[in-house]
mmCIF file of C-alpha atoms in Angstrom:
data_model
loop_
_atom_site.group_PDB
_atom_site.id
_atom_site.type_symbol
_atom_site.label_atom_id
_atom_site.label_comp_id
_atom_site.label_asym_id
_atom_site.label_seq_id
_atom_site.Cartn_x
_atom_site.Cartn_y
_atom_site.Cartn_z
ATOM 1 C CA UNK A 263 94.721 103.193 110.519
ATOM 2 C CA UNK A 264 97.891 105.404 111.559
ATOM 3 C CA UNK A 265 97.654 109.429 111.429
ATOM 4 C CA UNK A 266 99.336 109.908 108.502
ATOM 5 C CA UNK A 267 95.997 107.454 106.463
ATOM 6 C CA UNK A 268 93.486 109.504 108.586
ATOM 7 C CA UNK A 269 95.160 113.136 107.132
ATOM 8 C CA UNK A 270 95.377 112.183 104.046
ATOM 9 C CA UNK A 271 91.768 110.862 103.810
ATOM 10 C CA UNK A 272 90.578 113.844 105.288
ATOM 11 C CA UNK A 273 92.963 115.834 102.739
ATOM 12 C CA UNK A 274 90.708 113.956 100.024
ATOM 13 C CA UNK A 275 87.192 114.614 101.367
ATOM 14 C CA UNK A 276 88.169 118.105 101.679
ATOM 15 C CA UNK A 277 89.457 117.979 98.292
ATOM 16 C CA UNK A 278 86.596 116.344 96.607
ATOM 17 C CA UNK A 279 84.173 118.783 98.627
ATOM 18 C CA UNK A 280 85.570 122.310 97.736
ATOM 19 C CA UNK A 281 86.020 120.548 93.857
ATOM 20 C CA UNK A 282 82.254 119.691 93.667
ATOM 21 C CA UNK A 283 81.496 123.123 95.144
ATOM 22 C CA UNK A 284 83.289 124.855 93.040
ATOM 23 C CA UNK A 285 81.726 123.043 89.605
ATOM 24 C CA UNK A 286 78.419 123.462 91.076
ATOM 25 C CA UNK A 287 78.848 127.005 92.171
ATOM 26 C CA UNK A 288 81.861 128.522 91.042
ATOM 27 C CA UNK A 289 83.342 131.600 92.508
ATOM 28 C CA UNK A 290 83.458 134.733 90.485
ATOM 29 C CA UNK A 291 86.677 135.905 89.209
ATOM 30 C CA UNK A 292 88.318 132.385 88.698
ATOM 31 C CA UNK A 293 88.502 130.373 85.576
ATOM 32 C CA UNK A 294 86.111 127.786 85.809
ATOM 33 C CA UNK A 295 83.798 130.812 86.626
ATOM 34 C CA UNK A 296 84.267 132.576 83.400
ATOM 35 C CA UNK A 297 84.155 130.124 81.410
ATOM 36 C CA UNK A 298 80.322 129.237 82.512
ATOM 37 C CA UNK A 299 79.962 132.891 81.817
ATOM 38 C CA UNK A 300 80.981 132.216 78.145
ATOM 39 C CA UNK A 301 79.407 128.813 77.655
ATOM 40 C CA UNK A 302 76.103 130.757 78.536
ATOM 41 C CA UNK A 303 76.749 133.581 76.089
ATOM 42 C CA UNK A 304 77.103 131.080 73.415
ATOM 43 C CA UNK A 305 74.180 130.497 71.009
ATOM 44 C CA UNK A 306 70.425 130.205 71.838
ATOM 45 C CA UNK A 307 69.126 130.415 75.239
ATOM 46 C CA UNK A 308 66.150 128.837 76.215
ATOM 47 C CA UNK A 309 63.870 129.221 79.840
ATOM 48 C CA UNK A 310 60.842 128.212 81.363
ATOM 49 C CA UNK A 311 59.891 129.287 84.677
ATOM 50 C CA UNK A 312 62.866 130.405 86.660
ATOM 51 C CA UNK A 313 65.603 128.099 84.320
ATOM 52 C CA UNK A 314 67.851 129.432 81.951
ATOM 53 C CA UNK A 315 69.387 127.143 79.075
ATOM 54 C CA UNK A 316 72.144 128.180 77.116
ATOM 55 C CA UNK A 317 75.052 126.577 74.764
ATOM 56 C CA UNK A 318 72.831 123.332 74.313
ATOM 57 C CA UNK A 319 74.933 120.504 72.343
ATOM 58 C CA UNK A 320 74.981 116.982 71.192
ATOM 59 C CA UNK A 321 78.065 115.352 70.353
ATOM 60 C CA UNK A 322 77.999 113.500 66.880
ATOM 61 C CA UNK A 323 78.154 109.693 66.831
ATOM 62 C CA UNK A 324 79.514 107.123 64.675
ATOM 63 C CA UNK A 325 77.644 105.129 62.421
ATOM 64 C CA UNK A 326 75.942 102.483 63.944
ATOM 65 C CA UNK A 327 75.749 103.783 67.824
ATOM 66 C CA UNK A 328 72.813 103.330 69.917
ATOM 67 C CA UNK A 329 73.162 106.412 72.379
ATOM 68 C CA UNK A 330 74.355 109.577 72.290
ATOM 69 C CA UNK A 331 75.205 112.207 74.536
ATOM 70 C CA UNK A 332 73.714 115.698 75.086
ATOM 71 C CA UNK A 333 75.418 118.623 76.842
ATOM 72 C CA UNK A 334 74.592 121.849 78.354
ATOM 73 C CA UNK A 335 74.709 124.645 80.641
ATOM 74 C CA UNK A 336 71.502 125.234 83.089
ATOM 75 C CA UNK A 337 70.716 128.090 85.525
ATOM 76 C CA UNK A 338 68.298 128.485 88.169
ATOM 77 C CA UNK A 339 67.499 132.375 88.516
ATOM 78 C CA UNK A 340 64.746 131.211 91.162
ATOM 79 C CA UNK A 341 65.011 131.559 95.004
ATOM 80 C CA UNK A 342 64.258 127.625 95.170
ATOM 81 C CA UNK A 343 65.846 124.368 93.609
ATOM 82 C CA UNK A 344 64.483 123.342 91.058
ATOM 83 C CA UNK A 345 65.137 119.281 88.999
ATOM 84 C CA UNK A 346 65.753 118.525 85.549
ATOM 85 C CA UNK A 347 63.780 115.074 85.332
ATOM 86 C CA UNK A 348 64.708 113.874 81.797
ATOM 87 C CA UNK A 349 62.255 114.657 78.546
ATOM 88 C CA UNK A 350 61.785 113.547 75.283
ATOM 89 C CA UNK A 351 63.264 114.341 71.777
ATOM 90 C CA UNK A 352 62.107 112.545 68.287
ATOM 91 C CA UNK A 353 66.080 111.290 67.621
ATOM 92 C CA UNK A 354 65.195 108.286 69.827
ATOM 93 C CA UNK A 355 62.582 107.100 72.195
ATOM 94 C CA UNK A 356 64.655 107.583 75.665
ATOM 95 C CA UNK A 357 66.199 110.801 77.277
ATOM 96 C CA UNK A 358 67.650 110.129 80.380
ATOM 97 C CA UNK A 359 69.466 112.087 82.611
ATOM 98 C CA UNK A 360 72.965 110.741 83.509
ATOM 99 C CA UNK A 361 76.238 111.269 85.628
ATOM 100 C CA UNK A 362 80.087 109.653 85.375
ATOM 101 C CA UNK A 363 81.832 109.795 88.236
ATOM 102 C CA UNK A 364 85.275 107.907 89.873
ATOM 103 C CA UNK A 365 84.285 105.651 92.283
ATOM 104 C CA UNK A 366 86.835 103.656 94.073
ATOM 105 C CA UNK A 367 89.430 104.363 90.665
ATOM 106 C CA UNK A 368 87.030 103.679 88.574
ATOM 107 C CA UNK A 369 85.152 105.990 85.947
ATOM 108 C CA UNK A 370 81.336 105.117 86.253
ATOM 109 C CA UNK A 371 77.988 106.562 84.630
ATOM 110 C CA UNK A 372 74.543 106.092 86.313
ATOM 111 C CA UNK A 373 70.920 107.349 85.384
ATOM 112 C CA UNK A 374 69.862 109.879 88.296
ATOM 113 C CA UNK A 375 66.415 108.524 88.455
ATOM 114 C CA UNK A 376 65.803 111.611 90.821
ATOM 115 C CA UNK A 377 66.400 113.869 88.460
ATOM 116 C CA UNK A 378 69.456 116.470 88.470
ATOM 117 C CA UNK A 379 69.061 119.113 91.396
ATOM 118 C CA UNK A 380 69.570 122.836 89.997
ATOM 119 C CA UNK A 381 70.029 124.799 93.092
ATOM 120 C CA UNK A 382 68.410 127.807 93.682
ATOM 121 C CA UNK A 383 70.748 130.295 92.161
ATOM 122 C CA UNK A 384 73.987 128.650 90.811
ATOM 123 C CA UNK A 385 74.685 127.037 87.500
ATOM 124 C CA UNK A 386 75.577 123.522 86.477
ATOM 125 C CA UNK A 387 77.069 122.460 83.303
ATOM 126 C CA UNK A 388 76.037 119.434 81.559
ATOM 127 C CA UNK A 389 79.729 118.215 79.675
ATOM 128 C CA UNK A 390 81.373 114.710 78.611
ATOM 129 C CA UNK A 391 82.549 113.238 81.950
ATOM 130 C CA UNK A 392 80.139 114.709 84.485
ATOM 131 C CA UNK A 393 76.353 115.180 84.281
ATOM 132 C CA UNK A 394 74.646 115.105 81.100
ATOM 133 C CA UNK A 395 71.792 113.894 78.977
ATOM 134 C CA UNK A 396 71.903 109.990 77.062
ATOM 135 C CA UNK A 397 69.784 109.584 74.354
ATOM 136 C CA UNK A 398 69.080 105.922 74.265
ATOM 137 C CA UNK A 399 68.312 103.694 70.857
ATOM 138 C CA UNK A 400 69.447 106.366 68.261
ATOM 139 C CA UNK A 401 66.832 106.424 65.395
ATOM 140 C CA UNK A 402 69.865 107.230 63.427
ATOM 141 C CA UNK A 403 73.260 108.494 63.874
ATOM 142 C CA UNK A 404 73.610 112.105 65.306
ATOM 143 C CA UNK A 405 75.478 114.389 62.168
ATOM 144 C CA UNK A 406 77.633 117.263 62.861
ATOM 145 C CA UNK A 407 76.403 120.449 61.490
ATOM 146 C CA UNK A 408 72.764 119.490 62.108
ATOM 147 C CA UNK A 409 70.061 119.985 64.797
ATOM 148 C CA UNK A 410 67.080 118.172 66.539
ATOM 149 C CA UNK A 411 64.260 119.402 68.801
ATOM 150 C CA UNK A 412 64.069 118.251 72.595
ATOM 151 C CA UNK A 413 61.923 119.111 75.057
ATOM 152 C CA UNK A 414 63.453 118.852 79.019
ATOM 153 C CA UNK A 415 61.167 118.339 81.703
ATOM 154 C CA UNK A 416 61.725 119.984 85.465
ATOM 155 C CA UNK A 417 60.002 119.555 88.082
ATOM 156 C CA UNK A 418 59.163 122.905 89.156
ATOM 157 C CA UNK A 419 59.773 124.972 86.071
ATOM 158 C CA UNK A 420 57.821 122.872 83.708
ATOM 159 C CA UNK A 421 58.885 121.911 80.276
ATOM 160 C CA UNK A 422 60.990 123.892 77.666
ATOM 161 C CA UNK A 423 61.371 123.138 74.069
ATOM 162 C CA UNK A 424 65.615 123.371 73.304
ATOM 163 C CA UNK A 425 67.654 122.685 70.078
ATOM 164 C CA UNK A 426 70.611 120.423 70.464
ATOM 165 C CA UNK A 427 73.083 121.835 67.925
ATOM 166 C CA UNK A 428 75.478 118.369 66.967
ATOM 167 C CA UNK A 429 79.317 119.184 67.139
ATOM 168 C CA UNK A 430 81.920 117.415 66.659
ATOM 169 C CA UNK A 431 83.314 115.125 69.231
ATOM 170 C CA UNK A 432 86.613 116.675 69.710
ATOM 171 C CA UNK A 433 85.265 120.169 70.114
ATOM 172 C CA UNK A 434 83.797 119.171 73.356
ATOM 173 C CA UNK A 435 85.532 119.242 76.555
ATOM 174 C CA UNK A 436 85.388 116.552 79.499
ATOM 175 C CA UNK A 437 85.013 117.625 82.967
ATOM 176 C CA UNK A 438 87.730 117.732 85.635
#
């Protein structure tokens, strides 16, 4: 490998560090930053324990579909980490959570069996592309303009009782 491979690895790991920094924790004052702010001021906000939930969404399927995706944003006001572990909802018998992510050029989703860390303090948002929640084996297709009862398990905080407001699928954003 010459010098000019090695920099621009190193150019990428630096890259890809800093980027997952900044959607796990991002700086006040910049974008990405204010626009958590807003996605938590936006409809009902639900806690338990030291979690805040806010702006809690599921994106509307097509007839037929056996999963559907659930979106959020989550914020641990606690001095420890805390782990959303999955939960349950009546719409179907699984909620998992799940991550995409690029590996070697190419876009791939996994269930964190571990659970999603929420580090003490910062904010993650649950959006098409990144983290969010899969509801497995729809009992029926998810209809914009309506709503469903969940309830999200963490580890430390305990369970909390959300409503998943369905949008439509174009109103929702993926992550970069």
């Amino acid at each position: 490998m010459n010098t000019r491979s090695i920099v621009i690895i190193a150019i990428f790991a630096v890259v890809a560090v800093v980027g997952a920094r900044i959607i796990l924790d991002p700086p006040s004052g910049t974008a990405y930053a204010d626009e958590v702010k807003n996605e938590m001021t936006t409809g009902q906000i639900f806690s338990a324990g030291d979690i805040t939930i806010a702006n809690v969404r599921a994106r509307e399927t097509v007839p037929g579909a056996s999963v559907g995706g659930g979106y959020m944003v989550i914020t641990n006001n606690g001095s420890e980490d805390d782990r959303l572990m999955g939960g349950k909802t009546s719409v179907s018998p699984l909620l998992e959570v799940h991550e995409m992510k690029m590996e070697n050029d190419v876009m791939k989703m996994r269930q964190l069996n571990d659970g999603l860390v929420i580090k003490a303090g910062q904010t993650v948002m649950l959006q098409p592309g990144g983290f969010h929640i899969m509801f497995m084996d729809l009992e029926a297709p998810l209809t914009k303009n309506t709503s469903f009862d969940a309830t999200l398990n963490f580890e430390k905080s305990g369970s909390v009782r959300v409503e998943f407001n369905v949008v439509d699928m174009k109103m929702l954003k993926m992550a970069h």
